[in-house]
Structure formats: structure tokens, C-alpha cells
Amino acid sequence: MGAPSAAPPNQEPRQSVEDRCRATIRRWEAGELPFKDAQKRIGSLAQEAEIRHDRLGQAFVEYSLGYMQGYRTNLSAAAQHFEAARDIFIEIGDEKRVASCNLNLGEVYRQRGDFTHARELFHLAYENAERLDEVTTQTIALANEGQMLLSMSQIENARNVLQQALDLSEYWPEEKQDELPGMLCEVYHGLAVIFLNDGDVQAAWEKAKLALRTARTINQPLAVGQASRTMGEVLTTLEAPPEDVGGEFSVDPDEHFKASVAAFEELDSEGEVARTLHAHARSLAKRGKRVPAARKLQQAMLVFARLGMVDDAAKAAEAQAEIF
């Protein structure tokens, strides 16, 4: 038998489909790659995985497409991709990634306003991850459930669950540390909203600052969009500009809402843009600017209805009744 053949000079081994999916997603999340280009790249990986009979690769393609469609609030498409990925992961016995699919399907149901199914899936993902000692998935399941409880106006439950997520985040493994700031940003802005609800504006301001600093550090459009929206809401409630702002943050709520929209537009996330328009409308109405508030609220309601975001549509209708 002859010696193994060497790779051609300057030619590196081909990365796995999983690694290339992850690399594409990272570039898209960072705003370096438009959605259509990222989708096309992952689509080409689907063909490669099928030709090679690479079931794990096929699962990661479905998972990646579900992830991208979820952030764009294309909820039916996201659910189909996550379910397809979950079926393959079940087939090949990858329990860890089955839990991750359930976690993401729970988030799809949360976005739809189907909180019963969302909670079931979050709990299922948490229980499976706990059995597998998968701290990352446990923490994200808690963070997502906390956001859902906020949407349900279960403020104390949301506070407790988000605090559990914060406590558990201290045990994230070293190899996952680069993903931690994005999750923490979500927890911080959730806690800011809770403190606003309590009437503790100073505590809300502290958490909003922490969320926006974290988001700017990691420079991910999703995190920047969420944190900027929360900052706009907090500044709307403050009676006077904070004394400790320095030159770090604008004290104009409108600037933060605009930054939020711009960040979500980088991801083509219509649902999140609509949520920011809704929040901006409420802010404008509180400041007596009823005409622009009405325009933004109408824009948001049209998107919520088209995307099937039932809970958001109902809340926007309530806001319309309160304002007008």
C-alpha cells in the first residue's frame, strides 16, 4: 500500500457544513452580509449536504434558515425550518440540538402570541438541557421565558426568571463566552422594562445603560436595536435628563428609537421594526405629539397584522384606544 496522498499545496481541508453555516450567520448578525446573500450561501450548503448524504449538515442548514427567518419575523417559515431540523436531530440522536430546536420553536410561538405552546417548549428545552448539563440552553430558555412573561404582564414572575438567567449565566463554559454578552443584553433590557413598570426610573436607567453599553460593545444589530428601543422608553419616562449621562448617550428618546429601527433594518427584521414603531408612538403620545404618534402606530399595526403577531397587534390596538 502506498503512502497517503498529501493535500495539494496551499489547499486547506474543507470546513464542515455546520462551521460554514455558523460563519455565515455570524457575518449576517454583524451586518456584514445582506439577508439574501446569507440565505443564498446557506442554500448552496443544503445542496452540498444532500449530495454528500450529510444528515447533520442538512439539519444545520434547516436550523440556520429557521434562525434567520425567525429574526425577520417570518414565523411560519421559521417554524417549518426548525421542525425539519428537529426531526433530523431526533433521527441521528443529537439530544442537545433537539433541545435547541425546541427552544427556538418556543420563541416562534412567543412571537406569535401563543404563550401556552411557547411556555411548554421553553420548559421542555430547559428540562432536556438540565439533564444534559447544557448550561447555555438552560440560560437562554430562562431569558426567553422571562421576555414572554413580560409580554403577559406577569411582572414578578418575569423578574424572578430573568434573575435566574442572570445567576446561571455565571456558569457558562469558556467556549461559549463570546455568545454571552448578547444574552446578557436581552436580560438587562428586560429588567429595565420591569423597573419602569415598578416606577423605579433610576434603576431602569441603570439597566438601560448597561444594556446599551453591552450592545455597542458586541456591535450586533439585534442587540443594538433592542437596547436602543429600551433606552428610548426609559428616557421618555425620565422627568429630567440624567446627570450622569456625560457624552456617552443622547438624552433625546427619538434618537434612540431611530437607532433601533436602523439596526433592525440591517437584519430586515420587520417585526422588530414594528415593535420599535409601536414603542416610539407611545413615547410621542406621552410627549403630546399625537399626529406623528398616530402615523407610527398605524404603520406598526399593519405589519403586526400581516406577520400574524397577534399579541403585538392586540397591544397596539389597546395603545390606539388609550391615545385617541
C-alpha positions as semicolon CSV with decimal commas, in nm:
position;residue;x (nm);y (nm);z (nm)
1;M;0,000;0,000;0,000
2;G;0,133;0,342;-0,090
3;A;0,159;0,636;0,146
4;P;-0,149;0,855;0,196
5;S;-0,172;1,122;-0,069
6;A;-0,094;1,472;0,055
7;A;-0,327;1,766;0,012
8;P;-0,235;1,998;-0,274
9;P;-0,013;2,291;-0,170
10;N;-0,196;2,587;-0,010
11;Q;-0,527;2,397;-0,003
12;E;-0,689;2,370;0,339
13;P;-0,932;2,091;0,432
14;R;-1,294;2,182;0,356
15;Q;-1,486;2,310;0,659
16;S;-1,795;2,121;0,770
17;V;-2,139;2,243;0,665
18;E;-2,203;2,330;1,031
19;D;-1,894;2,553;1,051
20;R;-1,980;2,731;0,728
21;C;-2,341;2,784;0,840
22;R;-2,214;2,936;1,166
23;A;-1,968;3,161;0,984
24;T;-2,242;3,286;0,750
25;I;-2,479;3,354;1,040
26;R;-2,208;3,546;1,229
27;R;-2,143;3,770;0,928
28;W;-2,516;3,831;0,880
29;E;-2,566;3,911;1,251
30;A;-2,276;4,156;1,236
31;G;-2,440;4,336;0,942
32;E;-2,157;4,234;0,706
33;L;-2,376;4,018;0,482
34;P;-2,725;4,106;0,348
35;F;-3,002;3,859;0,425
36;K;-3,043;3,744;0,064
37;D;-2,671;3,676;0,025
38;A;-2,660;3,482;0,352
39;Q;-2,968;3,284;0,253
40;K;-2,815;3,203;-0,086
41;R;-2,491;3,079;0,074
42;I;-2,676;2,853;0,313
43;G;-2,896;2,731;0,027
44;S;-2,585;2,619;-0,160
45;L;-2,476;2,430;0,152
46;A;-2,812;2,250;0,150
47;Q;-2,736;2,114;-0,197
48;E;-2,389;2,006;-0,090
49;A;-2,520;1,829;0,222
50;E;-2,784;1,647;0,018
51;I;-2,532;1,528;-0,243
52;R;-2,300;1,403;0,031
53;H;-2,587;1,243;0,229
54;D;-2,471;1,455;0,522
55;R;-2,772;1,442;0,758
56;L;-2,602;1,654;1,025
57;G;-2,520;1,915;0,762
58;Q;-2,880;1,911;0,637
59;A;-3,003;1,965;0,993
60;F;-2,773;2,264;1,039
61;V;-2,891;2,417;0,712
62;E;-3,254;2,391;0,828
63;Y;-3,164;2,525;1,171
64;S;-2,973;2,821;1,025
65;L;-3,257;2,913;0,789
66;G;-3,504;2,890;1,078
67;Y;-3,283;3,118;1,288
68;M;-3,262;3,380;1,014
69;Q;-3,634;3,368;0,930
70;G;-3,718;3,392;1,300
71;Y;-3,529;3,717;1,339
72;R;-3,704;3,852;1,030
73;T;-4,034;3,751;1,196
74;N;-4,124;3,520;0,908
75;L;-4,275;3,293;1,170
76;S;-4,433;3,019;0,957
77;A;-4,112;2,972;0,758
78;A;-3,904;2,974;1,077
79;A;-4,124;2,707;1,237
80;Q;-4,102;2,482;0,930
81;H;-3,723;2,501;0,925
82;F;-3,684;2,439;1,299
83;E;-3,924;2,143;1,285
84;A;-3,732;1,995;0,991
85;A;-3,403;2,041;1,179
86;R;-3,551;1,886;1,494
87;D;-3,672;1,580;1,301
88;I;-3,321;1,517;1,167
89;F;-3,155;1,573;1,505
90;I;-3,401;1,322;1,658
91;E;-3,318;1,078;1,378
92;I;-2,944;1,096;1,445
93;G;-2,982;1,102;1,824
94;D;-2,848;1,452;1,893
95;E;-3,046;1,537;2,209
96;K;-2,857;1,859;2,277
97;R;-2,961;2,009;1,945
98;V;-3,316;1,876;1,976
99;A;-3,337;2,091;2,292
100;S;-3,202;2,389;2,099
101;C;-3,468;2,342;1,829
102;N;-3,742;2,327;2,093
103;L;-3,603;2,647;2,244
104;N;-3,623;2,826;1,910
105;L;-3,968;2,688;1,831
106;G;-4,079;2,824;2,168
107;E;-3,952;3,165;2,063
108;V;-4,150;3,142;1,737
109;Y;-4,468;3,070;1,935
110;R;-4,386;3,358;2,172
111;Q;-4,358;3,594;1,877
112;R;-4,697;3,471;1,754
113;G;-4,852;3,539;2,094
114;D;-4,922;3,168;2,158
115;F;-4,781;3,175;2,508
116;T;-4,917;2,834;2,611
117;H;-4,718;2,649;2,346
118;A;-4,419;2,879;2,396
119;R;-4,402;2,803;2,768
120;E;-4,433;2,427;2,706
121;L;-4,140;2,436;2,464
122;F;-3,925;2,659;2,686
123;H;-3,979;2,420;2,978
124;L;-3,910;2,116;2,760
125;A;-3,588;2,274;2,631
126;Y;-3,482;2,368;2,985
127;E;-3,552;2,022;3,128
128;N;-3,367;1,843;2,848
129;A;-3,072;2,084;2,874
130;E;-3,061;2,040;3,253
131;R;-3,048;1,661;3,211
132;L;-2,763;1,702;2,961
133;D;-2,586;1,960;3,183
134;E;-2,611;2,213;2,898
135;V;-2,599;2,544;3,087
136;T;-2,614;2,766;2,778
137;T;-2,950;2,633;2,658
138;Q;-3,090;2,642;3,013
139;T;-2,997;3,009;3,048
140;I;-3,142;3,111;2,712
141;A;-3,463;2,921;2,788
142;L;-3,499;3,122;3,110
143;A;-3,420;3,452;2,933
144;N;-3,680;3,379;2,664
145;E;-3,940;3,275;2,920
146;G;-3,872;3,596;3,111
147;Q;-3,940;3,802;2,798
148;M;-4,260;3,603;2,742
149;L;-4,377;3,665;3,100
150;L;-4,315;4,037;3,045
151;S;-4,539;4,022;2,738
152;M;-4,804;3,856;2,958
153;S;-4,765;4,136;3,218
154;Q;-4,658;3,880;3,480
155;I;-4,400;4,120;3,615
156;E;-4,289;3,942;3,934
157;N;-4,259;3,606;3,758
158;A;-4,060;3,774;3,481
159;R;-3,828;3,936;3,736
160;N;-3,761;3,603;3,909
161;V;-3,698;3,412;3,586
162;L;-3,467;3,680;3,441
163;Q;-3,271;3,687;3,767
164;Q;-3,235;3,308;3,745
165;A;-3,098;3,351;3,392
166;L;-2,853;3,612;3,519
167;D;-2,738;3,383;3,801
168;L;-2,697;3,083;3,571
169;S;-2,500;3,288;3,317
170;E;-2,207;3,290;3,561
171;Y;-2,153;2,922;3,482
172;W;-2,133;2,948;3,103
173;P;-1,849;2,736;2,962
174;E;-1,538;2,906;2,829
175;E;-1,609;2,808;2,467
176;K;-1,946;2,989;2,480
177;Q;-1,825;3,315;2,636
178;D;-1,836;3,501;2,304
179;E;-2,214;3,440;2,291
180;L;-2,278;3,553;2,649
181;P;-2,297;3,934;2,602
182;G;-2,586;3,903;2,355
183;M;-2,788;3,701;2,605
184;L;-2,699;3,937;2,891
185;C;-2,810;4,233;2,682
186;E;-3,154;4,074;2,648
187;V;-3,176;4,017;3,023
188;Y;-3,063;4,373;3,103
189;H;-3,318;4,540;2,878
190;G;-3,590;4,310;3,017
191;L;-3,501;4,414;3,372
192;A;-3,505;4,780;3,264
193;V;-3,865;4,736;3,145
194;I;-3,954;4,570;3,477
195;F;-3,808;4,859;3,677
196;L;-4,002;5,103;3,458
197;N;-4,319;4,913;3,543
198;D;-4,226;4,941;3,914
199;G;-4,187;5,317;3,878
200;D;-3,820;5,287;3,973
201;V;-3,690;5,503;3,690
202;Q;-3,337;5,532;3,829
203;A;-3,295;5,153;3,839
204;A;-3,443;5,131;3,489
205;W;-3,191;5,391;3,371
206;E;-2,901;5,190;3,517
207;K;-3,012;4,868;3,342
208;A;-3,083;5,051;3,015
209;K;-2,730;5,196;3,020
210;L;-2,585;4,853;3,087
211;A;-2,786;4,701;2,802
212;L;-2,684;4,967;2,551
213;R;-2,317;4,963;2,651
214;T;-2,312;4,585;2,611
215;A;-2,490;4,603;2,276
216;R;-2,250;4,864;2,142
217;T;-1,952;4,660;2,258
218;I;-2,057;4,347;2,069
219;N;-2,195;4,559;1,783
220;Q;-2,470;4,316;1,683
221;P;-2,770;4,485;1,517
222;L;-3,023;4,275;1,709
223;A;-2,876;4,369;2,048
224;V;-2,833;4,735;1,947
225;G;-3,192;4,750;1,824
226;Q;-3,340;4,606;2,142
227;A;-3,122;4,808;2,379
228;S;-3,180;5,134;2,188
229;R;-3,556;5,081;2,198
230;T;-3,546;5,026;2,573
231;M;-3,329;5,336;2,621
232;G;-3,587;5,540;2,428
233;E;-3,862;5,411;2,656
234;V;-3,664;5,489;2,971
235;L;-3,570;5,841;2,859
236;T;-3,936;5,909;2,776
237;T;-4,026;5,840;3,139
238;L;-3,745;6,043;3,298
239;E;-3,868;6,386;3,406
240;A;-3,526;6,546;3,354
241;P;-3,212;6,441;3,166
242;P;-2,989;6,217;3,381
243;E;-2,696;6,392;3,545
244;D;-2,453;6,106;3,479
245;V;-2,505;6,083;3,104
246;G;-2,194;6,278;3,005
247;G;-2,138;6,246;2,631
248;E;-2,199;5,871;2,625
249;F;-2,569;5,869;2,533
250;S;-2,810;6,107;2,367
251;V;-3,089;6,217;2,602
252;D;-3,334;6,250;2,311
253;P;-3,566;5,944;2,304
254;D;-3,629;5,994;1,932
255;E;-3,260;5,940;1,855
256;H;-3,266;5,601;2,026
257;F;-3,585;5,488;1,854
258;K;-3,435;5,587;1,518
259;A;-3,116;5,394;1,602
260;S;-3,329;5,093;1,692
261;V;-3,514;5,100;1,360
262;A;-3,187;5,138;1,168
263;A;-3,034;4,838;1,349
264;F;-3,334;4,613;1,284
265;E;-3,346;4,721;0,921
266;E;-2,991;4,588;0,882
267;L;-3,138;4,244;0,959
268;D;-3,455;4,303;0,754
269;S;-3,646;4,231;1,076
270;E;-3,988;4,379;1,002
271;G;-4,145;4,255;1,324
272;E;-3,883;4,420;1,544
273;V;-3,902;4,740;1,340
274;A;-4,278;4,740;1,401
275;R;-4,226;4,689;1,775
276;T;-3,997;4,991;1,781
277;L;-4,251;5,198;1,586
278;H;-4,512;5,098;1,844
279;A;-4,284;5,198;2,134
280;H;-4,194;5,524;1,957
281;A;-4,563;5,601;1,903
282;R;-4,634;5,561;2,274
283;S;-4,336;5,784;2,355
284;L;-4,452;6,055;2,116
285;A;-4,805;6,041;2,256
286;K;-4,672;6,084;2,612
287;R;-4,492;6,396;2,492
288;G;-4,810;6,534;2,333
289;K;-4,707;6,463;1,970
290;R;-5,027;6,287;1,870
291;V;-5,011;6,320;1,490
292;P;-4,670;6,152;1,439
293;A;-4,768;5,902;1,710
294;A;-5,078;5,806;1,511
295;R;-4,875;5,757;1,192
296;K;-4,619;5,531;1,357
297;L;-4,883;5,330;1,538
298;Q;-5,073;5,270;1,216
299;Q;-4,754;5,152;1,043
300;A;-4,684;4,912;1,328
301;M;-5,038;4,770;1,332
302;L;-5,028;4,693;0,960
303;V;-4,704;4,496;0,999
304;F;-4,828;4,308;1,307
305;A;-5,143;4,204;1,121
306;R;-4,953;4,093;0,811
307;L;-4,697;3,891;1,007
308;G;-4,952;3,725;1,235
309;M;-4,808;3,883;1,552
310;V;-5,135;3,852;1,742
311;D;-5,025;3,970;2,086
312;D;-4,840;4,274;1,947
313;A;-5,139;4,364;1,729
314;A;-5,371;4,350;2,031
315;K;-5,139;4,570;2,237
316;A;-5,110;4,822;1,955
317;A;-5,491;4,835;1,933
318;E;-5,506;4,900;2,308
319;A;-5,249;5,178;2,270
320;Q;-5,456;5,332;1,991
321;A;-5,762;5,334;2,217
322;E;-5,564;5,488;2,505
323;I;-5,405;5,758;2,290
324;F;-5,705;5,853;2,078
